[in-house]
JSON list of C-alpha atoms in Angstrom, two decimals:
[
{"chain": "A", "resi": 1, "resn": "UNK", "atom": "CA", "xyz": [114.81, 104.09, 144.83]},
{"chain": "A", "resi": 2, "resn": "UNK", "atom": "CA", "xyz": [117.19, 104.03, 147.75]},
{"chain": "A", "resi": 3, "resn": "UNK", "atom": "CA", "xyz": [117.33, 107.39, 149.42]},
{"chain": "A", "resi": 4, "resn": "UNK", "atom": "CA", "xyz": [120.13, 108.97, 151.90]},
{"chain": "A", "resi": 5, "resn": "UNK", "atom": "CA", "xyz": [119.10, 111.71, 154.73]},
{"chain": "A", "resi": 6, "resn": "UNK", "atom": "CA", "xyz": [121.21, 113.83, 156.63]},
{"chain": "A", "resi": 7, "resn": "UNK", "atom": "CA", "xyz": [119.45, 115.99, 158.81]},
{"chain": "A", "resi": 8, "resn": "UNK", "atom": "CA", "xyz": [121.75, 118.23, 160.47]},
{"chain": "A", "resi": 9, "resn": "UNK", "atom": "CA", "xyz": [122.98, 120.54, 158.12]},
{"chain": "A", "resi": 10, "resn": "UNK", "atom": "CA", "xyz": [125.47, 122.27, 160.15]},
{"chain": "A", "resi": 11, "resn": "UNK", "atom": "CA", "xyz": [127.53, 120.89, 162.99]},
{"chain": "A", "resi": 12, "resn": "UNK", "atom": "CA", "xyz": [130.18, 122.48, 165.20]},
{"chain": "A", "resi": 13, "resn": "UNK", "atom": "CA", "xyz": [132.71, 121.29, 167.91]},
{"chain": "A", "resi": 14, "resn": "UNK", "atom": "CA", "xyz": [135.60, 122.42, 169.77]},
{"chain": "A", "resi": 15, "resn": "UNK", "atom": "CA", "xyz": [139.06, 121.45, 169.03]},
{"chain": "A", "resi": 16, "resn": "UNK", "atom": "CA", "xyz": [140.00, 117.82, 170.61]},
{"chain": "A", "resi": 17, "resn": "UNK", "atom": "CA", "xyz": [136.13, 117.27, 171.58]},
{"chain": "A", "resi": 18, "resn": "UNK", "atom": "CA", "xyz": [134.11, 114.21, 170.10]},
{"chain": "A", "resi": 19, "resn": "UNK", "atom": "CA", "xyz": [131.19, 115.05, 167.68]},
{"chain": "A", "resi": 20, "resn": "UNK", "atom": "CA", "xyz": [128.51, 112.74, 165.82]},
{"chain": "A", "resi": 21, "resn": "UNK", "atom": "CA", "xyz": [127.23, 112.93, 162.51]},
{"chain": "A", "resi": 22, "resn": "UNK", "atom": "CA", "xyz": [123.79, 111.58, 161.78]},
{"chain": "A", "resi": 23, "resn": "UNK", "atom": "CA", "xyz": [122.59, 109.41, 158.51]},
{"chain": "A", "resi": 24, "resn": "UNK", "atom": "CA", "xyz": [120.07, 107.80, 157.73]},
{"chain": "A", "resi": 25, "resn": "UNK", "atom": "CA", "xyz": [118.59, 106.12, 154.57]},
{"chain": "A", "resi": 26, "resn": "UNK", "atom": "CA", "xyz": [116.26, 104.12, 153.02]},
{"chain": "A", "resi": 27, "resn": "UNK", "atom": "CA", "xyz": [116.34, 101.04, 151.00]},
{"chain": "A", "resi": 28, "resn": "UNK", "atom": "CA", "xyz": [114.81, 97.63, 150.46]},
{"chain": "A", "resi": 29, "resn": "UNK", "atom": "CA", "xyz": [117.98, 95.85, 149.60]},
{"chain": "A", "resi": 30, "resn": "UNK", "atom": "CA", "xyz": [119.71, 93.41, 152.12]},
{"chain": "A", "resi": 31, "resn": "UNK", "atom": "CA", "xyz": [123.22, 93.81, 151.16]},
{"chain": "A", "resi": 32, "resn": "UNK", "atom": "CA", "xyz": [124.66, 97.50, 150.36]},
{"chain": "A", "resi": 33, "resn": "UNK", "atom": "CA", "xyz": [127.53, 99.50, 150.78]},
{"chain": "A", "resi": 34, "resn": "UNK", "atom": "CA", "xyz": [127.70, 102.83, 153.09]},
{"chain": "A", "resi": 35, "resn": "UNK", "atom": "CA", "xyz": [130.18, 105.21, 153.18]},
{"chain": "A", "resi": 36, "resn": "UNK", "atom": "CA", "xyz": [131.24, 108.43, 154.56]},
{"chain": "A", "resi": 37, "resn": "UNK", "atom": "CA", "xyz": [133.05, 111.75, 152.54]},
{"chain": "A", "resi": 38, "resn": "UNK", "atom": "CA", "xyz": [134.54, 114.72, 153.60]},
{"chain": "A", "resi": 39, "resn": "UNK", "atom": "CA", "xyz": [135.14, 117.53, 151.10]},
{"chain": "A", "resi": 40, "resn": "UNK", "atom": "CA", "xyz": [137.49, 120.34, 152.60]},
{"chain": "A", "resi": 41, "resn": "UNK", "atom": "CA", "xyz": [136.53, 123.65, 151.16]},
{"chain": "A", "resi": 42, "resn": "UNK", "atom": "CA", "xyz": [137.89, 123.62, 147.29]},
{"chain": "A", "resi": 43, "resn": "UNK", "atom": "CA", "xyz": [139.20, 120.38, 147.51]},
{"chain": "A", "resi": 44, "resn": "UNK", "atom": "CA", "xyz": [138.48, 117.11, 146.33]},
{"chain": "A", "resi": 45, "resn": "UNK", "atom": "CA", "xyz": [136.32, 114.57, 147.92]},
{"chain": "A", "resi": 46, "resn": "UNK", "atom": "CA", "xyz": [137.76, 112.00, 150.20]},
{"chain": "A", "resi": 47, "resn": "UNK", "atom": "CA", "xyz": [136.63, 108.51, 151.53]},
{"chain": "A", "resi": 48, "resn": "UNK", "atom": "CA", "xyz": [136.46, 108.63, 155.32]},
{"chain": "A", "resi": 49, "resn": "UNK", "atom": "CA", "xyz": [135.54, 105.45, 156.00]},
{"chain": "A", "resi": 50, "resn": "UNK", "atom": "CA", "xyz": [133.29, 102.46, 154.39]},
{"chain": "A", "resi": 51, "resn": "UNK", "atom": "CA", "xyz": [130.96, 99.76, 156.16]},
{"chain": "A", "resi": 52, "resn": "UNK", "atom": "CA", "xyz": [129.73, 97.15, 154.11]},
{"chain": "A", "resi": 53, "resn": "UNK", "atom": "CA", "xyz": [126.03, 95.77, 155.32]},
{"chain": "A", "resi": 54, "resn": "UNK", "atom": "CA", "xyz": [126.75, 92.37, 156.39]},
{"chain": "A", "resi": 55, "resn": "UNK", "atom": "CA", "xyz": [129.08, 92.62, 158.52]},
{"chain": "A", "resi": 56, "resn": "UNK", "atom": "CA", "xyz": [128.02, 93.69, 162.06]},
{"chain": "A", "resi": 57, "resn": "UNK", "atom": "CA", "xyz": [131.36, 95.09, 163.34]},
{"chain": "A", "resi": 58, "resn": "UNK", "atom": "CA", "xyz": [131.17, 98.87, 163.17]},
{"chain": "A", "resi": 59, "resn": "UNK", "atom": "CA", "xyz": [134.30, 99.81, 160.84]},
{"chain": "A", "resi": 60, "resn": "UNK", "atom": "CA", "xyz": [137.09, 102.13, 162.68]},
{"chain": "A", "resi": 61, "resn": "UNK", "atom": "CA", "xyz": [139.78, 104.11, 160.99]},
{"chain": "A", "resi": 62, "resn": "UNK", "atom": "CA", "xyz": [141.88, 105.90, 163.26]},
{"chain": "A", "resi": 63, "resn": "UNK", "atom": "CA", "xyz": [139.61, 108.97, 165.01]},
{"chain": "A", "resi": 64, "resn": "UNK", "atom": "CA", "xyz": [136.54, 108.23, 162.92]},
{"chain": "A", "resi": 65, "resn": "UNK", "atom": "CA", "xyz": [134.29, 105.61, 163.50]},
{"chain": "A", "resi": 66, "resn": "UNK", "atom": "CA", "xyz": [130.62, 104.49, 162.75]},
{"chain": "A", "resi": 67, "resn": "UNK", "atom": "CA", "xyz": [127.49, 103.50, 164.57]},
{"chain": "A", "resi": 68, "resn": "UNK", "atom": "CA", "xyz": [125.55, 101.31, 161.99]},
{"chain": "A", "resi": 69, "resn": "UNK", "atom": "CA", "xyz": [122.43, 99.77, 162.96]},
{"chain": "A", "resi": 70, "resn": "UNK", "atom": "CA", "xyz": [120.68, 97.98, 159.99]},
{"chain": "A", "resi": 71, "resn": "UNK", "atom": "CA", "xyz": [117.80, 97.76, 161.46]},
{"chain": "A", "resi": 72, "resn": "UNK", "atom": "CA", "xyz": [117.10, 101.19, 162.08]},
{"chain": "A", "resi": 73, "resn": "UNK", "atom": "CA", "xyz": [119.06, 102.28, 158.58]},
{"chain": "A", "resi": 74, "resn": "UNK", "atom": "CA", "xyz": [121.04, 104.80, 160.60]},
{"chain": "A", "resi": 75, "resn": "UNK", "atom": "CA", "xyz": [124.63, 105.21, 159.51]},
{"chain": "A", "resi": 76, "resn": "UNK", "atom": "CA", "xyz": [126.19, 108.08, 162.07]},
{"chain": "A", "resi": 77, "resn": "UNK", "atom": "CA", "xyz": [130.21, 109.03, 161.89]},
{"chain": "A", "resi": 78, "resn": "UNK", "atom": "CA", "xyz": [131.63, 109.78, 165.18]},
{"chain": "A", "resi": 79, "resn": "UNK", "atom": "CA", "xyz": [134.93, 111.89, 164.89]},
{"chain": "A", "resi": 80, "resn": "UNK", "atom": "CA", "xyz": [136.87, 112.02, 168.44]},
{"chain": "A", "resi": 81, "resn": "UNK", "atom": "CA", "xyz": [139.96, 114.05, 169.37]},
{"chain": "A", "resi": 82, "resn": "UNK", "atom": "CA", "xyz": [138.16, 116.69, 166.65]},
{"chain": "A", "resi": 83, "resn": "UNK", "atom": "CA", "xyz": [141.43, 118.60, 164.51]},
{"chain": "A", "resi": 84, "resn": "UNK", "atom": "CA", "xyz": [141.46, 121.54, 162.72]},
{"chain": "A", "resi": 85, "resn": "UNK", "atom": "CA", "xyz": [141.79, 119.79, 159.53]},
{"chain": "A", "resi": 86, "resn": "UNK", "atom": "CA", "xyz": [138.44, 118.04, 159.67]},
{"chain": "A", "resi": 87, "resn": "UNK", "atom": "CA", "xyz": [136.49, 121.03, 159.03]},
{"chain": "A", "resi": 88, "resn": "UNK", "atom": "CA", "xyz": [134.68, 120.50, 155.86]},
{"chain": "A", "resi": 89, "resn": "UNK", "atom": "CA", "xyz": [131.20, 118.83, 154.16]},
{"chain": "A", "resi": 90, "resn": "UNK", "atom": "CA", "xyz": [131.16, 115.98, 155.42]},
{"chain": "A", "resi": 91, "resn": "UNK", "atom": "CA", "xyz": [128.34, 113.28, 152.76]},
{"chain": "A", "resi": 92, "resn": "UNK", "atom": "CA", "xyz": [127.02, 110.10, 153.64]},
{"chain": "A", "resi": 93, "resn": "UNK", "atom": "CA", "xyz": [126.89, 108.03, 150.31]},
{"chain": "A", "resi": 94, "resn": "UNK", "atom": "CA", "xyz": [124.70, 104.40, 150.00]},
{"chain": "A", "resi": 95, "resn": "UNK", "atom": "CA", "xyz": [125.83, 101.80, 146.93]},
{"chain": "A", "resi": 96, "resn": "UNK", "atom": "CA", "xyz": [124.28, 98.98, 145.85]},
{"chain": "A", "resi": 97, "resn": "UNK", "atom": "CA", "xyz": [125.68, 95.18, 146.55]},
{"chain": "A", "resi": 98, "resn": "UNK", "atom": "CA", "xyz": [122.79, 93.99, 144.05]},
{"chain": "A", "resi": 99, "resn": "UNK", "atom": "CA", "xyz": [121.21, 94.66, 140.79]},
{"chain": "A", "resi": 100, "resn": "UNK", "atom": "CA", "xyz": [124.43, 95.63, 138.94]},
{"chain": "A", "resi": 101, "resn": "UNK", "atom": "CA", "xyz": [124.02, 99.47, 139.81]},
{"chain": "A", "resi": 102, "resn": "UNK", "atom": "CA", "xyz": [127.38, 100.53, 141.09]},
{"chain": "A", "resi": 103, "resn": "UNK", "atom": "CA", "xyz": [126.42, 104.45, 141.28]},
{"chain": "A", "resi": 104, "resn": "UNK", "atom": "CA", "xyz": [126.68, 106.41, 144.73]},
{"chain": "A", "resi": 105, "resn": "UNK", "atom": "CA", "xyz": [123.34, 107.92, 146.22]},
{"chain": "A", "resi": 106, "resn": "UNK", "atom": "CA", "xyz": [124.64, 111.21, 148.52]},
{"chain": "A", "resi": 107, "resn": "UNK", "atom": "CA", "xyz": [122.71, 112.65, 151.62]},
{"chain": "A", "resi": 108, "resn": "UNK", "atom": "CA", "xyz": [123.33, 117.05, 151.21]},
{"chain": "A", "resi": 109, "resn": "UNK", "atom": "CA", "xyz": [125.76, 116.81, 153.60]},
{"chain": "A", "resi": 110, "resn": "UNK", "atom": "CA", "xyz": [126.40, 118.41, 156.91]},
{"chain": "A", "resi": 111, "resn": "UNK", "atom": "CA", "xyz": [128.83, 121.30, 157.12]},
{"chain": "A", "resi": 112, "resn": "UNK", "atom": "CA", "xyz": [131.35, 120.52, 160.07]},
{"chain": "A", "resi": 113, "resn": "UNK", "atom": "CA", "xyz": [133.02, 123.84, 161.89]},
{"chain": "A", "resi": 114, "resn": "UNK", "atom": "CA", "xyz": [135.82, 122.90, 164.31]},
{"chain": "A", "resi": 115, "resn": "UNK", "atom": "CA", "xyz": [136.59, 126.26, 166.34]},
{"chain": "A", "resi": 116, "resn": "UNK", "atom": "CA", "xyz": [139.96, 126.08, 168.29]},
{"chain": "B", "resi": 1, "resn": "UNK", "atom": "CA", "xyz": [149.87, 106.24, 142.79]},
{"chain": "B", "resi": 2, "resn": "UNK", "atom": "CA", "xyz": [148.42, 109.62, 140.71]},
{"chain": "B", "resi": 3, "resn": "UNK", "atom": "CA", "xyz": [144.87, 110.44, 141.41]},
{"chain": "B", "resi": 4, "resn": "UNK", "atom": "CA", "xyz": [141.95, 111.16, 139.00]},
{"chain": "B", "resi": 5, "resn": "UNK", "atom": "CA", "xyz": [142.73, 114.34, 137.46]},
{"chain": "B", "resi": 6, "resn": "UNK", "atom": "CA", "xyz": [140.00, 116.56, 135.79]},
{"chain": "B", "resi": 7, "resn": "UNK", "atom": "CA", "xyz": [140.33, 118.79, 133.09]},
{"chain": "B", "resi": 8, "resn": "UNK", "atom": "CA", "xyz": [140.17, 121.84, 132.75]},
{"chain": "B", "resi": 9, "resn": "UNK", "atom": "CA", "xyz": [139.78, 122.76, 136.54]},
{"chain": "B", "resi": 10, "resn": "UNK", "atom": "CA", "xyz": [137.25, 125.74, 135.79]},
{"chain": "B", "resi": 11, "resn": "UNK", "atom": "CA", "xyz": [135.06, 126.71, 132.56]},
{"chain": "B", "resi": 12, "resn": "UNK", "atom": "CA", "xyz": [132.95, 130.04, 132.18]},
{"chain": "B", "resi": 13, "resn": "UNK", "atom": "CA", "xyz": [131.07, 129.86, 128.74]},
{"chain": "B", "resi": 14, "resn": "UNK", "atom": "CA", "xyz": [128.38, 131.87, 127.40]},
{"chain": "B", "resi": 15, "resn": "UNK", "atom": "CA", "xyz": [124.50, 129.91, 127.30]},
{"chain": "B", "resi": 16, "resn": "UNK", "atom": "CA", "xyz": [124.16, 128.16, 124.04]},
{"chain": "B", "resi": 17, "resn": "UNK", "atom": "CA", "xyz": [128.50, 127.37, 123.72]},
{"chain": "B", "resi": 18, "resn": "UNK", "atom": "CA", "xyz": [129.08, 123.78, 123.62]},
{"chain": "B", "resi": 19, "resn": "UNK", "atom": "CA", "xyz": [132.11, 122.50, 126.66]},
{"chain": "B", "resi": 20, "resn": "UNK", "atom": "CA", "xyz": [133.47, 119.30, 127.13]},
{"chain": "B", "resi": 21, "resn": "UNK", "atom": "CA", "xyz": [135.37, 118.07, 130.36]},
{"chain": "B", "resi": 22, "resn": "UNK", "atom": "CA", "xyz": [138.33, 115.55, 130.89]},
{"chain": "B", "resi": 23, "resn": "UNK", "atom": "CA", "xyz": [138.78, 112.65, 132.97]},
{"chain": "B", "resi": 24, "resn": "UNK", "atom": "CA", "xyz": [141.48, 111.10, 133.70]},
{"chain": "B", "resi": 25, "resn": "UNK", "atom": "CA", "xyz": [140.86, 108.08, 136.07]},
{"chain": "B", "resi": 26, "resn": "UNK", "atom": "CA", "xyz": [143.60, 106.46, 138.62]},
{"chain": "B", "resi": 27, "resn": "UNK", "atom": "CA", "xyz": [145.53, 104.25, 136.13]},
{"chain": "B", "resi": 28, "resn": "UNK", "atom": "CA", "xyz": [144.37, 100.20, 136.24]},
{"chain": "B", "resi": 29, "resn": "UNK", "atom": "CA", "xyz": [140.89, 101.38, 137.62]},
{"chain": "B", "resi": 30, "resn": "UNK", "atom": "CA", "xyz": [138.23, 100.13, 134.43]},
{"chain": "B", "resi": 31, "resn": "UNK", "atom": "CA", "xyz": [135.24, 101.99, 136.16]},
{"chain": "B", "resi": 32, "resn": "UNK", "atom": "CA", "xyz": [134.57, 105.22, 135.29]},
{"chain": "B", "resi": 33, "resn": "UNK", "atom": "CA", "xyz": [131.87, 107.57, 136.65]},
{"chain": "B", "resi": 34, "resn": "UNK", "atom": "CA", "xyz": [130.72, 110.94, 136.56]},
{"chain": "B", "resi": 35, "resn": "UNK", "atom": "CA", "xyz": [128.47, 113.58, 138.93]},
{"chain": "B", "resi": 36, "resn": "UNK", "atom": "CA", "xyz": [127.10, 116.29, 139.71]},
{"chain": "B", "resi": 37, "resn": "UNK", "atom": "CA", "xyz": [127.28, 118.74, 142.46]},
{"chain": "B", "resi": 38, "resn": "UNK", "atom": "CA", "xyz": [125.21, 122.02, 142.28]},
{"chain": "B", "resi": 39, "resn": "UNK", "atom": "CA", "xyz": [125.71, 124.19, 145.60]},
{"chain": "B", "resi": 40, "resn": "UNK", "atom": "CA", "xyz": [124.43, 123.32, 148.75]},
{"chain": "B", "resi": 41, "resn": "UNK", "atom": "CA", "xyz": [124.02, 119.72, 147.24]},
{"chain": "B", "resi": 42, "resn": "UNK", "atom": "CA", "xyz": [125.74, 116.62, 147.78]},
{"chain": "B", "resi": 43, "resn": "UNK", "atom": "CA", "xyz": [126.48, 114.98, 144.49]},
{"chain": "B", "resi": 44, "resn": "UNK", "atom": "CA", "xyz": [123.73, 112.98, 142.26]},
{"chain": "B", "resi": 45, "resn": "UNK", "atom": "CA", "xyz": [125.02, 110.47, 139.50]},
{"chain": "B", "resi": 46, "resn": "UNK", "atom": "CA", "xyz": [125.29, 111.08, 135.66]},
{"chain": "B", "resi": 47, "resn": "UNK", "atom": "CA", "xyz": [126.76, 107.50, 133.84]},
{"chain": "B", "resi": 48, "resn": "UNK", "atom": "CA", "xyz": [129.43, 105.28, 134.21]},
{"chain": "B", "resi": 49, "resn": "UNK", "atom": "CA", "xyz": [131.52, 103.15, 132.64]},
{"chain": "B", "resi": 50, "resn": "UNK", "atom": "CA", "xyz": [132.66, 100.08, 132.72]},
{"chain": "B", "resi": 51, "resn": "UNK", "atom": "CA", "xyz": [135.79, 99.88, 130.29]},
{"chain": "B", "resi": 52, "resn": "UNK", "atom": "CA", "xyz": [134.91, 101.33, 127.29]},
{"chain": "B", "resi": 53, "resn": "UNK", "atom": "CA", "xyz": [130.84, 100.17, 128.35]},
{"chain": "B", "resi": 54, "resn": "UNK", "atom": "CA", "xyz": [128.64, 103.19, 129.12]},
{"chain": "B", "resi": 55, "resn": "UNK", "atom": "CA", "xyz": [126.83, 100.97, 131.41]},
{"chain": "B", "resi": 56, "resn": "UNK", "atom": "CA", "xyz": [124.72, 103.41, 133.44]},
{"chain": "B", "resi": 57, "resn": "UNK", "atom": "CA", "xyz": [122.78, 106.61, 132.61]},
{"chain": "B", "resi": 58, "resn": "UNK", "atom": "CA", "xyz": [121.00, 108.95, 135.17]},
{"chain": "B", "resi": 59, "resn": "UNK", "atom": "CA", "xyz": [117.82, 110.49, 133.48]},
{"chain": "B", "resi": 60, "resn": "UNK", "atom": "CA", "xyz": [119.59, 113.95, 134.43]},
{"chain": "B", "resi": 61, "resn": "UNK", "atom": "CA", "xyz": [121.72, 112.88, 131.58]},
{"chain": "B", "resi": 62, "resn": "UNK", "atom": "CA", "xyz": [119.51, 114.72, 129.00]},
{"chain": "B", "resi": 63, "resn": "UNK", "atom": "CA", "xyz": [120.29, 114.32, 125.52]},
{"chain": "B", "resi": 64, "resn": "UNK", "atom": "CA", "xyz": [122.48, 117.59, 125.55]},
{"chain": "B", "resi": 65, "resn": "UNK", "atom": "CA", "xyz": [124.78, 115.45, 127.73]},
{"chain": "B", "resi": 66, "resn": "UNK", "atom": "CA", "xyz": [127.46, 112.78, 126.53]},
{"chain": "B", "resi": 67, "resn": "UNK", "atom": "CA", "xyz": [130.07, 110.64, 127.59]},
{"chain": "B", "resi": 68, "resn": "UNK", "atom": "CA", "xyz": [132.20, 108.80, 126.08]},
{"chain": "B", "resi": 69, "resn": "UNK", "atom": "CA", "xyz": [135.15, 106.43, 126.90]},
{"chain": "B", "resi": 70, "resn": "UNK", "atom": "CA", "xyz": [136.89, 105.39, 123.68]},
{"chain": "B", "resi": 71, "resn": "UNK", "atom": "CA", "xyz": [139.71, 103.20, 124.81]},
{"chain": "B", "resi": 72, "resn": "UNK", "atom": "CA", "xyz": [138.57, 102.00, 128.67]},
{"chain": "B", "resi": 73, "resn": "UNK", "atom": "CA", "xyz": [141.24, 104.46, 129.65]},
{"chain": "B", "resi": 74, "resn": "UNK", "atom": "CA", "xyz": [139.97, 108.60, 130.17]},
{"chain": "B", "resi": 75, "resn": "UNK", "atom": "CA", "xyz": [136.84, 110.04, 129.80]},
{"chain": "B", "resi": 76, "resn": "UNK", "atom": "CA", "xyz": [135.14, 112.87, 128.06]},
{"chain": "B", "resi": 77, "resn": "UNK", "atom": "CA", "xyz": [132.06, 114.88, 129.11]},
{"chain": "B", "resi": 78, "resn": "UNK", "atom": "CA", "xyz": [130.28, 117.25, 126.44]},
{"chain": "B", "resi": 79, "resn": "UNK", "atom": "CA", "xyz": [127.60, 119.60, 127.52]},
{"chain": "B", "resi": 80, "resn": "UNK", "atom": "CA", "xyz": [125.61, 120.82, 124.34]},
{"chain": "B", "resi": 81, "resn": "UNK", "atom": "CA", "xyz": [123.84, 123.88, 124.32]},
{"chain": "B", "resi": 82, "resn": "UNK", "atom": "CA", "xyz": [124.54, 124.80, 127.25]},
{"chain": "B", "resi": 83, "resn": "UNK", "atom": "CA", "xyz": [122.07, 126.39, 129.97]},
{"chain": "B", "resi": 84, "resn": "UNK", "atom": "CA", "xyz": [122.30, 128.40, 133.06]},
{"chain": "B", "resi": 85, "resn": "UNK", "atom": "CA", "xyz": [120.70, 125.69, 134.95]},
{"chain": "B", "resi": 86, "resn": "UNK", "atom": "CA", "xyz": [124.03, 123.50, 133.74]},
{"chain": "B", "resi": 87, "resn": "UNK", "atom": "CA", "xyz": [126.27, 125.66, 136.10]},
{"chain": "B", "resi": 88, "resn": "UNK", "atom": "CA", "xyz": [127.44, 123.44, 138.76]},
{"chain": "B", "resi": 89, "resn": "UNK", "atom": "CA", "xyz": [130.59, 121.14, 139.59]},
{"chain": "B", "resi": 90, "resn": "UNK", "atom": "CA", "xyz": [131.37, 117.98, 137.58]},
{"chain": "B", "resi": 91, "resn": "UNK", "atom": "CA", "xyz": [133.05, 115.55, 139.78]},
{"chain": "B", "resi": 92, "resn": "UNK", "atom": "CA", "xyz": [134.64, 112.46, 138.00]},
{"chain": "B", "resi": 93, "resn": "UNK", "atom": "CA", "xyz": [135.27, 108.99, 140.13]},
{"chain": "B", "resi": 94, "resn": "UNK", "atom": "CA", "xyz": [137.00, 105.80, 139.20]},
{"chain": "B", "resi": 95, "resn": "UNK", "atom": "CA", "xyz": [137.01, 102.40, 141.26]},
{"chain": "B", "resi": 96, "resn": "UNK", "atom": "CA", "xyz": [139.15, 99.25, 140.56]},
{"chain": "B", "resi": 97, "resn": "UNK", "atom": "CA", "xyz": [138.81, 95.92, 139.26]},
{"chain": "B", "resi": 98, "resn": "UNK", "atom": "CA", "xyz": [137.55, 92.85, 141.76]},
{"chain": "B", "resi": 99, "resn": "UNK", "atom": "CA", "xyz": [141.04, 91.77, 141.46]},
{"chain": "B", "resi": 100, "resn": "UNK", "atom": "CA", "xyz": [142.69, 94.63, 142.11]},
{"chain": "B", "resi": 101, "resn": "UNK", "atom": "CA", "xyz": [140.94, 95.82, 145.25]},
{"chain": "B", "resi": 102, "resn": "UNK", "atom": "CA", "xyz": [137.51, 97.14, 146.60]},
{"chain": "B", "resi": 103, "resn": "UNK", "atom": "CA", "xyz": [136.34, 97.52, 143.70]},
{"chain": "B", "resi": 104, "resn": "UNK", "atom": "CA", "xyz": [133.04, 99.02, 145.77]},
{"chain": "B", "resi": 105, "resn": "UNK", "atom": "CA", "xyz": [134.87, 102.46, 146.57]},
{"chain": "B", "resi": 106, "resn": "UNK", "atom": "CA", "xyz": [134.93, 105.53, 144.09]},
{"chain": "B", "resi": 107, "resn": "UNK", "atom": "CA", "xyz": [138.22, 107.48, 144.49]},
{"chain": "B", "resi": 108, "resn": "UNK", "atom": "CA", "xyz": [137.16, 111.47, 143.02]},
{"chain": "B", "resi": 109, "resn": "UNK", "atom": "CA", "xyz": [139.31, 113.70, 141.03]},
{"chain": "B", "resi": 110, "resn": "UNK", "atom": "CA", "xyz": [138.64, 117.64, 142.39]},
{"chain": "B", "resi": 111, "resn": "UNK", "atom": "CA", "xyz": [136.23, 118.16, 139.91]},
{"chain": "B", "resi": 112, "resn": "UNK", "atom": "CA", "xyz": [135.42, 121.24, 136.79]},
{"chain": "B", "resi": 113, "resn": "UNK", "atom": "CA", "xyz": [133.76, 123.79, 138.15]},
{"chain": "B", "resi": 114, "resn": "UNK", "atom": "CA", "xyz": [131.47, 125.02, 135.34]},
{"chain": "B", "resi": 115, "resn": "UNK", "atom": "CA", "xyz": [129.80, 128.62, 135.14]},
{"chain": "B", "resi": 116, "resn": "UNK", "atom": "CA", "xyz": [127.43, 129.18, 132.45]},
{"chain": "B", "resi": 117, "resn": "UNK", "atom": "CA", "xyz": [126.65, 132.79, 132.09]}
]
């Protein structure tokens, strides 16, 4: 069974500084999606940003961006320019390409503090 | 474009009362899935649905626990029985068709918090 690990559970940064989130996880698949959440305190969760596993190109979306090396089955998020707003649990989520199983498998999460 | 909407937002029942939760997904999506969060914990997977299809079951889906999806459209989640060890937040997801876009990414609704006392 494919397993996600996020070892830092809290993280803080100041308030336009850069800050990386760590992920790793474990699977024997080839082809998989991973993907990054961020659940502001009671509110809903969001998608941050997706990377699908065959393509090598780490995917970018505005100030968030990931470091994926397959190899290694590390999946970090780097935030830059850090905001206010992007204080909140922040989960690192692993689906299946293969087998038909289309459920998401979710690391605990890392609590992200941005102090001004 | 609406979201997935959950209802009702919060529940508090007494141990041994029977709930059951709403899902509305984002309309045109046909997949369907439910989790759940307990504090501290990122979310683990309950079922989904493809359509109408209950496709998928976790083994946390004990027999107390079903889901149903009559028409492919919203969803319903009863908890029978109920325990204190049920307490936690239900979180319903939907994703679209191939056709219709990544049909890879779950899109969440803000959950029913449930209490059981």
């Amino acid at each position: 069974a494919q397993t996600v690990t996020q070892s830092q559970p809290e993280m803080s940064v100041q308030e336009a500084e850069t800050v990386t989130l760590s992920c790793t996880y474990d699977t024997s698949e080839s082809d998989y999606y991973l993907f990054w959440y961020k659940q502001p305190p009671s509110r809903q969760m969001i998608l941050v940003i997706r990377q699908e596993a065959y393509k090598q190109q780490n995917a970018t979306e505005n100030r968030f961006s990931v470091n994926f090396q397959k190899a290694a089955k590390s999946f970090s998020l780097k935030i830059s320019d850090s905001q206010l707003g992007d204080a909140a649990m922040y989960f690192c989520a692993y689906r299946s390409s293969q087998g038909g199983s289309e459920k998401l498998v979710f690391g605990k999460g890392t609590k992200l503090t941005v102090n001004p | 474009d609406t979201g997935v909407s959950q209802d009702p937002r919060h529940k508090i029942t007494k141990r041994g009362q029977n709930v059951t939760f709403r899902c509305d997904p984002i309309s045109e999506h046909n997949r369907l899935y439910w989790y759940r969060q307990t504090l501290g914990q990122g979310p683990e997977f309950l079922t989904y649905f493809q359509n109408e299809a209950q496709l998928e079951k976790s083994r946390l889906l004990s027999d107390r626990f079903s889901a149903e999806r009559p028409k492919g459209s919203f969803s319903t989640l009863e908890i029978q029985r109920t325990e204190q060890g049920d307490s936690a937040m239900y979180l319903c997801a939907s994703s679209p068709p191939p056709t219709s876009g990544r049909t890879d990414t779950q899109y969440f609704g803000p959950g029913t918090r449930l209490t059981v006392l």
